[in-house]
Coordinates of C-alpha atoms and ligand atoms in Angstrom, one line a residue:
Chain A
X1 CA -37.3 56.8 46.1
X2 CA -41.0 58.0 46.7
X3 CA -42.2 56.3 49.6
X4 CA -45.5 56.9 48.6
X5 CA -45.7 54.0 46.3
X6 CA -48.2 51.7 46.5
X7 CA -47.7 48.2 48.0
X8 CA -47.8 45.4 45.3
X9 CA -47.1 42.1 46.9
X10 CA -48.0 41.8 50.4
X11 CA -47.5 38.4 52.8
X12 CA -49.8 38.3 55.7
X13 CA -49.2 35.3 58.3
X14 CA -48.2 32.7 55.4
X15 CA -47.7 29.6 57.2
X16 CA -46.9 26.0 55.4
X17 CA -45.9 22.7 56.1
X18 CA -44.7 20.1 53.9
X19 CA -46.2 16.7 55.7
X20 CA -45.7 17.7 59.2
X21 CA -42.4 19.6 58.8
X22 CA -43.4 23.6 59.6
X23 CA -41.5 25.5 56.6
X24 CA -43.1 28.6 56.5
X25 CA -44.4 30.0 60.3
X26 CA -46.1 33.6 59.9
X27 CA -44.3 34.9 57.0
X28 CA -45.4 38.7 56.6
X29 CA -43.5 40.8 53.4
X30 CA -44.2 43.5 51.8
X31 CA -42.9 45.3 48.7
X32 CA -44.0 48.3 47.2
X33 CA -43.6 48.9 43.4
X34 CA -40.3 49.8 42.0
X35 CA -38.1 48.1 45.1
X36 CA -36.1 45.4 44.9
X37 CA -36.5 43.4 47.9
X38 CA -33.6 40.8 48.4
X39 CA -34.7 37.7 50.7
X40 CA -31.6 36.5 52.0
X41 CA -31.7 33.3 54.8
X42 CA -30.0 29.6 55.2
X43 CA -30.1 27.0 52.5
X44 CA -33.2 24.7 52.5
X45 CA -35.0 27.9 54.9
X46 CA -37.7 28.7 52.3
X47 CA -36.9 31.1 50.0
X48 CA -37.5 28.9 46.5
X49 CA -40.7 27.8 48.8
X50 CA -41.9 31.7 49.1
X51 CA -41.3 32.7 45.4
X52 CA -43.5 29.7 44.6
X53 CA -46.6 30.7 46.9
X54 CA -46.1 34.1 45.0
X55 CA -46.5 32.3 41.5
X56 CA -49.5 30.2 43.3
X57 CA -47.8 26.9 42.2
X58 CA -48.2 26.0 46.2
X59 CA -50.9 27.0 48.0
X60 CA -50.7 28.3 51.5
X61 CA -52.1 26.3 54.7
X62 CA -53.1 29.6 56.0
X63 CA -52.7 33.4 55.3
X64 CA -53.1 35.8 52.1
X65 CA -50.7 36.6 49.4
X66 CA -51.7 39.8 47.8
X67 CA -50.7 40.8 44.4
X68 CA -52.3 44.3 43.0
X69 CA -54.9 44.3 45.5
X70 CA -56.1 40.3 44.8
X71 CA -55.5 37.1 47.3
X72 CA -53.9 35.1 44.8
X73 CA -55.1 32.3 47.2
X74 CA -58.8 32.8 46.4
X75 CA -58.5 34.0 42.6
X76 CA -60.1 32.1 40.0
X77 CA -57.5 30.1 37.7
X78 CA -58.6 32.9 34.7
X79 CA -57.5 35.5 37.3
X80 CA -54.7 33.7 38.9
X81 CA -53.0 33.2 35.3
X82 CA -53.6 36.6 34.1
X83 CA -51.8 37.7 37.5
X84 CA -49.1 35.3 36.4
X85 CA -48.7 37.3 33.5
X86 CA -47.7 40.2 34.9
X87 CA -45.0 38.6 37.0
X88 CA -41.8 36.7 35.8
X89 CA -39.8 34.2 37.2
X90 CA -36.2 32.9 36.8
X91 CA -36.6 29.1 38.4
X92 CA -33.7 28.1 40.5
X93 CA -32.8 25.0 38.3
X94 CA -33.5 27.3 35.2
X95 CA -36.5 24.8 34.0
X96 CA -36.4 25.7 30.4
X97 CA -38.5 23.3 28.3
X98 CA -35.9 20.9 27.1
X99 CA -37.5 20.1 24.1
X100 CA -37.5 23.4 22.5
X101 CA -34.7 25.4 21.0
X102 CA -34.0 28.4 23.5
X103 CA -35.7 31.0 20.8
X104 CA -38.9 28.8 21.6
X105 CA -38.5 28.7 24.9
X106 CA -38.4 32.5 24.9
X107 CA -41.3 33.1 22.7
X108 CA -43.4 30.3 24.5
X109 CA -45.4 32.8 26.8
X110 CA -45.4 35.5 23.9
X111 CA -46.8 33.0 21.6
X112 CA -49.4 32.1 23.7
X113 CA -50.5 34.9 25.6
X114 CA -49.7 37.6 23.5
X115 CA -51.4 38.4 20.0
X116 CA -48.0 38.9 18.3
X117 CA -46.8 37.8 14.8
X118 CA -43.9 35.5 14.4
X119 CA -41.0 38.4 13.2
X120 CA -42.3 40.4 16.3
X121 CA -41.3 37.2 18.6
X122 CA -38.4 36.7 16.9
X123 CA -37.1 40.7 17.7
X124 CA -38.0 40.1 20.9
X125 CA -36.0 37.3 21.4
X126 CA -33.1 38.9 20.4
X127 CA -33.6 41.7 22.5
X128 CA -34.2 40.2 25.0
X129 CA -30.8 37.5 24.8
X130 CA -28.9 40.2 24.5
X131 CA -29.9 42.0 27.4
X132 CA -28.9 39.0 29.3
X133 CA -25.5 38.8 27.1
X134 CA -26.3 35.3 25.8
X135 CA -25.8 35.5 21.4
X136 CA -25.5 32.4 18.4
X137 CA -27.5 30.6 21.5
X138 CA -30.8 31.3 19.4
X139 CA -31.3 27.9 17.5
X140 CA -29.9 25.6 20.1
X141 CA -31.3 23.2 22.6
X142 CA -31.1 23.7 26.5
X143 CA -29.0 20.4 27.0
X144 CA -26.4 22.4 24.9
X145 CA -25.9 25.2 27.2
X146 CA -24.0 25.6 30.3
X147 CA -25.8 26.0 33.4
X148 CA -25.2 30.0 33.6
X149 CA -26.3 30.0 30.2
X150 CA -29.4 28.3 31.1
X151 CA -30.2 30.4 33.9
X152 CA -30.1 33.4 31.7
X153 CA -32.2 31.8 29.1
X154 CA -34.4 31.7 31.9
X155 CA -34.2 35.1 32.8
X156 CA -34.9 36.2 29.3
X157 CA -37.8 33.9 29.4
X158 CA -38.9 35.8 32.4
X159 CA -38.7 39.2 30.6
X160 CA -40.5 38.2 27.9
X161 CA -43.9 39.4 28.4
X162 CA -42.4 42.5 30.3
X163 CA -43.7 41.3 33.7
X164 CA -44.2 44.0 36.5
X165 CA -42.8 41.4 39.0
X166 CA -39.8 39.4 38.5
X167 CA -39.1 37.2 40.5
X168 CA -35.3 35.6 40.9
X169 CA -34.2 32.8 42.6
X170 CA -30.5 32.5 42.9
X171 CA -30.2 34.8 39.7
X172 CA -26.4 34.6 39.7
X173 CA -25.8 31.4 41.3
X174 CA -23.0 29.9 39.0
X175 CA -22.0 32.9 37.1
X176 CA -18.8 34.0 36.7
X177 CA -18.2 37.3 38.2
X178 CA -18.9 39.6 35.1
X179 CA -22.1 37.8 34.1
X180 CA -23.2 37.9 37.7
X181 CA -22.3 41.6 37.4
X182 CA -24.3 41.5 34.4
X183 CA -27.2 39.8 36.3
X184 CA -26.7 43.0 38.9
X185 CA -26.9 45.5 36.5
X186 CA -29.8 44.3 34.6
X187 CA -32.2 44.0 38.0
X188 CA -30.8 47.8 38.7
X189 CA -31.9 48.4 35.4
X190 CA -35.1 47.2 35.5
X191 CA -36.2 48.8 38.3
X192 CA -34.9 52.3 37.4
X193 CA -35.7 52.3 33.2
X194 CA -38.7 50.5 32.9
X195 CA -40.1 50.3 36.9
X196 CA -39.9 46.8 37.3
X197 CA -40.3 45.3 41.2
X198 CA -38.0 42.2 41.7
X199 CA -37.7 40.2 44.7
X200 CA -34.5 38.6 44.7
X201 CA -33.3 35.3 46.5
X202 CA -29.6 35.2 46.7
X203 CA -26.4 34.1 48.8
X204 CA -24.1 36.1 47.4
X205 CA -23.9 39.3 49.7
X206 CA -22.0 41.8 47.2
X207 CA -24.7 41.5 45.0
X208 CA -27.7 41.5 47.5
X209 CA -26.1 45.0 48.7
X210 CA -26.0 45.8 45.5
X211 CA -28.7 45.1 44.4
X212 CA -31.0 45.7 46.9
X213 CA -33.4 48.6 47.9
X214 CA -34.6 46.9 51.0
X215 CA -34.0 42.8 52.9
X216 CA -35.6 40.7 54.5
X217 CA -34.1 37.8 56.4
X218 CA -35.8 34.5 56.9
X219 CA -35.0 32.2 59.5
X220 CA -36.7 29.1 61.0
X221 CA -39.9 30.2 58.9
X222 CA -40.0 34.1 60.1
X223 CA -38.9 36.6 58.7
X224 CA -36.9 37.9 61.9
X225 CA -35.3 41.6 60.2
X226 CA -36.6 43.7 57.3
X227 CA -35.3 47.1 56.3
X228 CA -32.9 49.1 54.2
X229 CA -29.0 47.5 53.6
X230 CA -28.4 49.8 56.0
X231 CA -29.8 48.6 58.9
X232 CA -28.9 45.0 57.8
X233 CA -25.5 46.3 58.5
X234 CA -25.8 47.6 61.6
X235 CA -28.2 45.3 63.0
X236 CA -27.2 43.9 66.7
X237 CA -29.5 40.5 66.2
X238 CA -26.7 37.5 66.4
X239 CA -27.9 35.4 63.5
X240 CA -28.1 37.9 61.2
X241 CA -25.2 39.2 62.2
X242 CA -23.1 35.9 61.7
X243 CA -24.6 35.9 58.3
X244 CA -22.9 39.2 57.1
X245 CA -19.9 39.0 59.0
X246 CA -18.8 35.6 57.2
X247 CA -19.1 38.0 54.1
X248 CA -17.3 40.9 55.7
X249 CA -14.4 37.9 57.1
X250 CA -14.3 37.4 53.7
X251 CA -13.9 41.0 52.4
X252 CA -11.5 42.0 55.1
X253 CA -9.1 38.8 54.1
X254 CA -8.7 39.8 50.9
X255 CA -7.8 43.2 51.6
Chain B
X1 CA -57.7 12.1 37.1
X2 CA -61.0 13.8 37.0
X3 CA -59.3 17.1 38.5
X4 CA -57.1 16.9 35.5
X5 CA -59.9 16.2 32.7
X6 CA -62.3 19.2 34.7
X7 CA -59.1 21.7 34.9
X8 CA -58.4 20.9 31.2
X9 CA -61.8 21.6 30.1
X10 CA -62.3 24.6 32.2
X11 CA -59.2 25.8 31.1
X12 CA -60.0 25.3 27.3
X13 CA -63.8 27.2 27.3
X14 CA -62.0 29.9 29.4
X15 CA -59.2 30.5 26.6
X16 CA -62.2 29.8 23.8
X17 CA -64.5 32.6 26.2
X18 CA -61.4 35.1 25.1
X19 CA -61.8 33.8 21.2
X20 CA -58.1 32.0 21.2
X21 CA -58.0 28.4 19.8
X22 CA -57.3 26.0 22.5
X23 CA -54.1 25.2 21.4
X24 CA -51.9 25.6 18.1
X25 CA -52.9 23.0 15.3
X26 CA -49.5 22.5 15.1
X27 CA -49.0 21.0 18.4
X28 CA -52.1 18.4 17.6
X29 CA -51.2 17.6 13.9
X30 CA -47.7 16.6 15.8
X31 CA -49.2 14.9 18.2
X32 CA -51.4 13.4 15.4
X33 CA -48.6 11.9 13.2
X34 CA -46.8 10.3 16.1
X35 CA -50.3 8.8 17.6
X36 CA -51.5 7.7 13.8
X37 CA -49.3 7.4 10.9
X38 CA -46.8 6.3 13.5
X39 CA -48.6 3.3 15.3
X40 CA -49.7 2.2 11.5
X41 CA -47.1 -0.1 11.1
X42 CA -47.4 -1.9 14.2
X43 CA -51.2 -2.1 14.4
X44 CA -51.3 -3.1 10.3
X45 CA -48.1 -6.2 11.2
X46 CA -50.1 -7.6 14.4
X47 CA -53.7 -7.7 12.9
X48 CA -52.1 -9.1 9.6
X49 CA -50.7 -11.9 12.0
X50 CA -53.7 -12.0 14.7
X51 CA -56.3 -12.2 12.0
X52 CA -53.9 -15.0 9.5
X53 CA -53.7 -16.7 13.1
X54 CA -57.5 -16.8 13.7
X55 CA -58.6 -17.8 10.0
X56 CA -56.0 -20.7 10.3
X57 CA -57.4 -22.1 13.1
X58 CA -61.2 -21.7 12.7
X59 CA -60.7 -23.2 9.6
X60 CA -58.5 -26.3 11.1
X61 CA -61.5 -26.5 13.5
X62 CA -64.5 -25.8 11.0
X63 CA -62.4 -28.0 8.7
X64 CA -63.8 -31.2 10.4
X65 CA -67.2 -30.3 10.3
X66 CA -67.0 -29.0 6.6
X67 CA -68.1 -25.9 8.2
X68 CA -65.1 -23.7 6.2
X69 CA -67.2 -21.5 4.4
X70 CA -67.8 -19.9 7.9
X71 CA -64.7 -19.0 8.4
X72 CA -65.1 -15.4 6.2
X73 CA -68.1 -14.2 8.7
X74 CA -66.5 -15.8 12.3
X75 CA -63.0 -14.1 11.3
X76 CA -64.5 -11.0 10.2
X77 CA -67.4 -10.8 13.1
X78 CA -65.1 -10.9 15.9
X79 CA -62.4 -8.7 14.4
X80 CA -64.5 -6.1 14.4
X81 CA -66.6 -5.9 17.6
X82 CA -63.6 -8.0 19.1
X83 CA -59.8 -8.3 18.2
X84 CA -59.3 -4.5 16.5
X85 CA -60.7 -2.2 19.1
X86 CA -58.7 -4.2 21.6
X87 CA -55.3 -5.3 20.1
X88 CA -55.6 -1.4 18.6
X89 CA -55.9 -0.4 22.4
X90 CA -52.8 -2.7 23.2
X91 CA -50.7 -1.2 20.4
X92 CA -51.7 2.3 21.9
X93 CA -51.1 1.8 24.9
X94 CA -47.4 0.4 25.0
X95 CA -46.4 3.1 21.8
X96 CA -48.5 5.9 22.9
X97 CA -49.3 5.8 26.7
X98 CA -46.2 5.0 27.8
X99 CA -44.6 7.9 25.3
X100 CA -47.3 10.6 27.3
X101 CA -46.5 9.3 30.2
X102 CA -42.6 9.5 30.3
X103 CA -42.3 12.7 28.7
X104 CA -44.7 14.5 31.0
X105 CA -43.4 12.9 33.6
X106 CA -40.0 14.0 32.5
X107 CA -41.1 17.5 32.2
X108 CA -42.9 17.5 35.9
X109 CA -39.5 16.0 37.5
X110 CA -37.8 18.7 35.5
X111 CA -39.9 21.3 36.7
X112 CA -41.0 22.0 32.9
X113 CA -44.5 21.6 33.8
X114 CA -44.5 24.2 36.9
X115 CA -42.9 26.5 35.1
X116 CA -45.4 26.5 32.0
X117 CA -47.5 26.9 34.8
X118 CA -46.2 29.2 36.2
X119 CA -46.3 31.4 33.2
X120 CA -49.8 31.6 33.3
X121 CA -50.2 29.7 30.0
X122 CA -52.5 26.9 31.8
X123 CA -50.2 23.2 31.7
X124 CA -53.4 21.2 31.3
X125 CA -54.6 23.3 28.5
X126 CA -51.1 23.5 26.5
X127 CA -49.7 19.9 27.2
X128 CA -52.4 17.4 28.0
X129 CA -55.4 18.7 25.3
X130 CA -53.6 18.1 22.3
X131 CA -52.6 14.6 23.3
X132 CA -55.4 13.7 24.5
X133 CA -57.6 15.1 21.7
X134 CA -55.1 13.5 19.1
X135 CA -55.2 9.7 20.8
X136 CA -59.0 9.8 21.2
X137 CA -59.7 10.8 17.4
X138 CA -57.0 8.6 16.4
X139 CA -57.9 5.5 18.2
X140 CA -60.9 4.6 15.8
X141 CA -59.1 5.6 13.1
X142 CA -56.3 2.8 13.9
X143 CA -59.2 0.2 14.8
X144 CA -60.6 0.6 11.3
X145 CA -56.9 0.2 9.7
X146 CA -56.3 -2.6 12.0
X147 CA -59.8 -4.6 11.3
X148 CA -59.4 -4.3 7.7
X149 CA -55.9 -5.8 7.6
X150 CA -56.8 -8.5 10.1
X151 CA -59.4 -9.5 7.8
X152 CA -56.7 -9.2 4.6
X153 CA -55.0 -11.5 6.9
X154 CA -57.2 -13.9 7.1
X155 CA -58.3 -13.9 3.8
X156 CA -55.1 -14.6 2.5
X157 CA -54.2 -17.8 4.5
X158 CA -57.9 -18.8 3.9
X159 CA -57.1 -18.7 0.1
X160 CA -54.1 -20.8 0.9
X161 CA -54.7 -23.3 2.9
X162 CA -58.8 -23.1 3.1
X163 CA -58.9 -23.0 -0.7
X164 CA -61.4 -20.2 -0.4
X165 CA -61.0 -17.8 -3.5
X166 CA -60.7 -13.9 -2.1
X167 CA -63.8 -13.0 -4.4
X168 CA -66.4 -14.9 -1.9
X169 CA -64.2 -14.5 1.3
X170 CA -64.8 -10.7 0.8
X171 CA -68.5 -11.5 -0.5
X172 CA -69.1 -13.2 2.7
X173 CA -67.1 -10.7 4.7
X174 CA -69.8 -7.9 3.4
X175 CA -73.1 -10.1 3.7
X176 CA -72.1 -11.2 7.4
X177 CA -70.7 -8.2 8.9
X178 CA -73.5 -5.4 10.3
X179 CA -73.7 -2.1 10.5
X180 CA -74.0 -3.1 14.3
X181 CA -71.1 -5.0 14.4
X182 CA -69.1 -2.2 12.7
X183 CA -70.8 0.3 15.1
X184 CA -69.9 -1.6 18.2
X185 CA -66.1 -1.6 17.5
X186 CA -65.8 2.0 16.6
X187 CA -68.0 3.0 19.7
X188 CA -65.5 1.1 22.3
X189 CA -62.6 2.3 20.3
X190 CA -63.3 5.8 20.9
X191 CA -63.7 5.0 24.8
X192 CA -60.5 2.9 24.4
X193 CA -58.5 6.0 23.3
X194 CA -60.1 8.2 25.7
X195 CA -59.0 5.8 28.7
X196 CA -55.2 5.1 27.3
X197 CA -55.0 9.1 26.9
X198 CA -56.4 10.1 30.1
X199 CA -54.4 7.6 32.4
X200 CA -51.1 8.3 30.3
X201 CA -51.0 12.1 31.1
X202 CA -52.3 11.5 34.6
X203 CA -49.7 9.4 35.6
X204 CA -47.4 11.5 33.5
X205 CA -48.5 14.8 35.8
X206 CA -47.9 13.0 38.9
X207 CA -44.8 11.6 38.9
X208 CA -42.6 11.8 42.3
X209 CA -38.8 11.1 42.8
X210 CA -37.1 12.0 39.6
X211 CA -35.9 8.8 36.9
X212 CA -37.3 6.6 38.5
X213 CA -40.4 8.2 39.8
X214 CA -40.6 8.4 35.5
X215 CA -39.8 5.0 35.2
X216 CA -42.4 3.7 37.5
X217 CA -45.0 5.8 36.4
X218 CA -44.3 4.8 32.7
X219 CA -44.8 0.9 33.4
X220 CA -47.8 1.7 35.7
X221 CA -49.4 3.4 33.2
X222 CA -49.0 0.7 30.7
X223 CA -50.3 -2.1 33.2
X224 CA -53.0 0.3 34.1
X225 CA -54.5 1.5 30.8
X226 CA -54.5 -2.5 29.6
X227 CA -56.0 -3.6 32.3
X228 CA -58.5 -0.6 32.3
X229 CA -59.2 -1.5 28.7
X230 CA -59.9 -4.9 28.6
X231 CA -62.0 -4.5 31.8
X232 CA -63.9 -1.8 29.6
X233 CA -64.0 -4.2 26.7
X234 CA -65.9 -6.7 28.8
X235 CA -68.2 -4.3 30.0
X236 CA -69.0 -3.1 26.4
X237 CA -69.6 -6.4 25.5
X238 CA -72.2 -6.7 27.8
X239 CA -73.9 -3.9 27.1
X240 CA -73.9 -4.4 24.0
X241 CA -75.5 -8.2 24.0
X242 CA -77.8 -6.8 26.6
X243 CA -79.0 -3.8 25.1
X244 CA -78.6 -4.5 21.1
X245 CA -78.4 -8.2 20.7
Ligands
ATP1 N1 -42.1 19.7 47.1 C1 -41.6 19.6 48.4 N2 -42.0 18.6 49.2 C2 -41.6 18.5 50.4 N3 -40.7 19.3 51.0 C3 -40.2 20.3 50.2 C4 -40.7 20.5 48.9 N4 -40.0 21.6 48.4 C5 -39.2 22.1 49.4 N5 -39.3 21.3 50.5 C6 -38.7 21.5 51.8 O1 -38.9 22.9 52.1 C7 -37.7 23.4 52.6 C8 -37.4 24.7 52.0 O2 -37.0 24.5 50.6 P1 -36.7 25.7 49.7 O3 -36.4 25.1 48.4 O4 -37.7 26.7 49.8 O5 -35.3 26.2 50.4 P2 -34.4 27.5 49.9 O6 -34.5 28.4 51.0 O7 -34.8 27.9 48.6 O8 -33.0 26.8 49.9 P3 -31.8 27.1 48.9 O9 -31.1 28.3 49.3 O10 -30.8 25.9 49.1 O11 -32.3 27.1 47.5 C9 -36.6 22.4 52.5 O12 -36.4 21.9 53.8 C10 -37.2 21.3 51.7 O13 -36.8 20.1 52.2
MG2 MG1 -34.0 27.8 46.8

């Protein structure tokens, strides 16, 4: 990778509090285009919270969250959702619009933010279901999917409008191994085929090394390592370092 | 609530500024039928009653004085300033408002709304326009349906049991009732509509704590917009006797 590329989200000194209760403390991230950065940190640490600063659906008590050279924090709601159109995000809980059929769902965003005719949505649809192996779910409601297949919904909902930044949260959370595999491949494939930058939230640690072309762990609202999988691996610092090795236990058991 | 009117607004001239409609027509002709041709029923059965109700017991009152032949211009006179706008606002308010505010407060606890949001598509603009835009046209619409069967209501129990013949209860109807009079209802039902709309989708927006975070903010709603719109009925009326007696 060129490590020329230019930055495209940045965090500076993010802090937030949810009534009193300090979530985020000095966050500082930064991802340059065509990386896929995967957060990793405890349950209920932030991570969901820091993928909704980047959408601006929470604002920050203090610091700047840059995206393409713009505070999304000062940005004018015109500005702010034309940024949101260039990123995507896959919600943790899927939130797909429960009174649509998932083909509407899909074509919400290109519907109304793109000038495209109905048979165009509808191809992209397809294309875009299929990339996330999801078929016959066109016509249905989200109540009659399984939660996987929600999620995926979700993602192709994401992809729709061909975002620049996706965004995942817990992308393969309650997938069975090949779908989650699936999930994997596609975020490889974004990033290589058509440049995509994805920041990915995710406990499971195959995929995150996977997956990944840098990490950042987050812990009691810092982000306390940053760097390639490689010196996640080797990294001496003891919380991090329980984090992996109940993965590596793991491994090693089964072999 | 005002944040929510002034982001709706903004966001509307800013998607007209890039020559894109508001919102599909689609989207407000459903939001239409539901508000209108469905609340028809309801409104036509209680102003039937209400106004049947009010002719029978003018006329048991007037009766005594042989006032009877009054009863076409009192029934009809306060139907329309009076007992359509507001029993139209009542009907609105349980069918409609508490509708708005369930499902959007479905949709927030569901995370539907951030992630519309979220898209950039502009939640105010896409879910709260139509509806309100569809209640506030309709409102009046229902007011005029409900005034004119309150006063078929009346007129047909008059002819009954007040043994006055449809022909002059409708000639009196037209001699007695104003342009005013006909003015002043439409005016306050327009306001009504704009006031069940706007606290429905509020409350629908902010809902906290899941089911019954919905639940709550359904009946608060209800109690809110009724009480809101009598309160704004009173102060109409006052206006209006002050400023255009
Ligand atoms: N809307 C909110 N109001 C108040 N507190 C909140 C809100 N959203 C999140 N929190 C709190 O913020 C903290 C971080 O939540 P967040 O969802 O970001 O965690 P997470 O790292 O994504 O966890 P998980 O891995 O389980 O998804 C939690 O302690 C949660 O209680
Ligand atoms: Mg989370």
């Amino acid at each position: 990778m060129s490590t020329t590329s230019n930055i495209l989200v940045e965090m500076r000194g993010v802090k937030l509090k949810f009534s009193d209760k300090v979530i985020l403390d000095g966050v500082d991230i930064s991802v340059r285009e065509h990386e896929v950065l995967v957060i990793l940190g405890m349950s209920g640490g932030g991570k969901s919270t820091i993928l909704n600063l980047l959408m601006g659906l929470i604002k920050p008590d203090e610091g700047e969250l840059i995206f393409k050279d713009e505070d999304l924090v000062k940005l004018t709601r015109s500005k702010l959702n034309t940024a949101r159109s260039h990123m995507g995000m896959v919600y943790q809980t899927a939130a797909l619009i429960s009174s649509m059929t998932v083909r509407d769902n899909i074509g919400l965003p290109l519907q109304e933010l793109s000038e495209k005719h109905e048979e165009e949505i509808d191809s992209i649809v397809d294309a875009k279901l299929e990339l996330v192996g999801l078929k016959d779910v066109r016509e249905k409601l989200p109540s009659e999917l399984s939660g996987g297949m929600q999620k995926r919904v979700g993602l192709a909902r994401a992809l729709a409008l061909e975002p620049e930044l996706v965004l995942f949260d817990e992308p393969s959370a309650g997938l069975d191994p090949i779908n989650s595999r699936l999930i994997d491949d596609l975020i490889i494939g974004l990033r290589e085929t058509q440049k995509v930058t994805s920041i990915v939230v995710t406990h499971q640690m195959e995929s995150a090394f996977f997956v990944a072309t840098r990490m950042a762990f987050l812990h009691e609202g810092k982000i306390i390592l940053e760097g390639e999988p490689e010196a996640f691996r080797q990294s001496d610092n003891p919380i991090v370092g329980k984090f992996l090795a109940s993965y590596s236990e793991h491994k090693k058991d089964k072999k | 609530m005002v944040w929510m009117v002034r982001e709706m607004v903004s966001e509307i001239l800013e998607r007209m500024a890039v020559h894109r409609a508001p919102f599909r027509l689609e989207h407000f002709f459903y939001q239409c039928n539901r508000v209108g041709v469905g609340s028809v029923p309801m409104s036509v059965l209680l102003s039937v009653f209400v106004g049947l109700t009010m002719a029978l017991l003018t006329g048991y009152q007037l009766e005594r004085f042989g006032l009877v032949t009054l009863v076409p211009a009192v029934v009809s006179v306060s139907f329309t300033r009076e007992m359509g706008p507001l029993f139209t606002g009542i009907v609105l308010a349980s069918r409609i408002g508490a509708a708005y505010t369930a499902e959007l407060g479905a949709m927030t606890a569901g995370g539907e709304v951030d992630a519309i949001e979220g898209m950039g598509i502009g939640a105010t603009r896409y879910l709260i326009a139509p509806r309100l835009l569809a209640i506030f046209l309709l409102t009046p619409c229902l007011t005029v349906i409900g005034i004119i069967s309150g006063i078929v209501g009346a007129a047909f129990i008059s002819n009954l049991t007040l043994q006055l013949s449809f022909g002059y209860f409708f000639d009196e109807v037209m001699t007695n009732l104003l342009v005013k009079d006909v003015m002043a209802g439409i005016v306050k039902s327009f306001f009504f509509g704009a006031i069940i709309g706007t606290i429905a989708c509020y409350k629908g927006l902010s809902v906290r704590g899941g089911a019954v975070g919905v639940g709550n903010a359904t009946t608060s709603s209800v109690v809110s917009a009724i009480c809101t719109v009598i309160a704004c009925d009173s102060f109409c009326n006052i206006v209006i006797v002050t400023f255009f007696p």
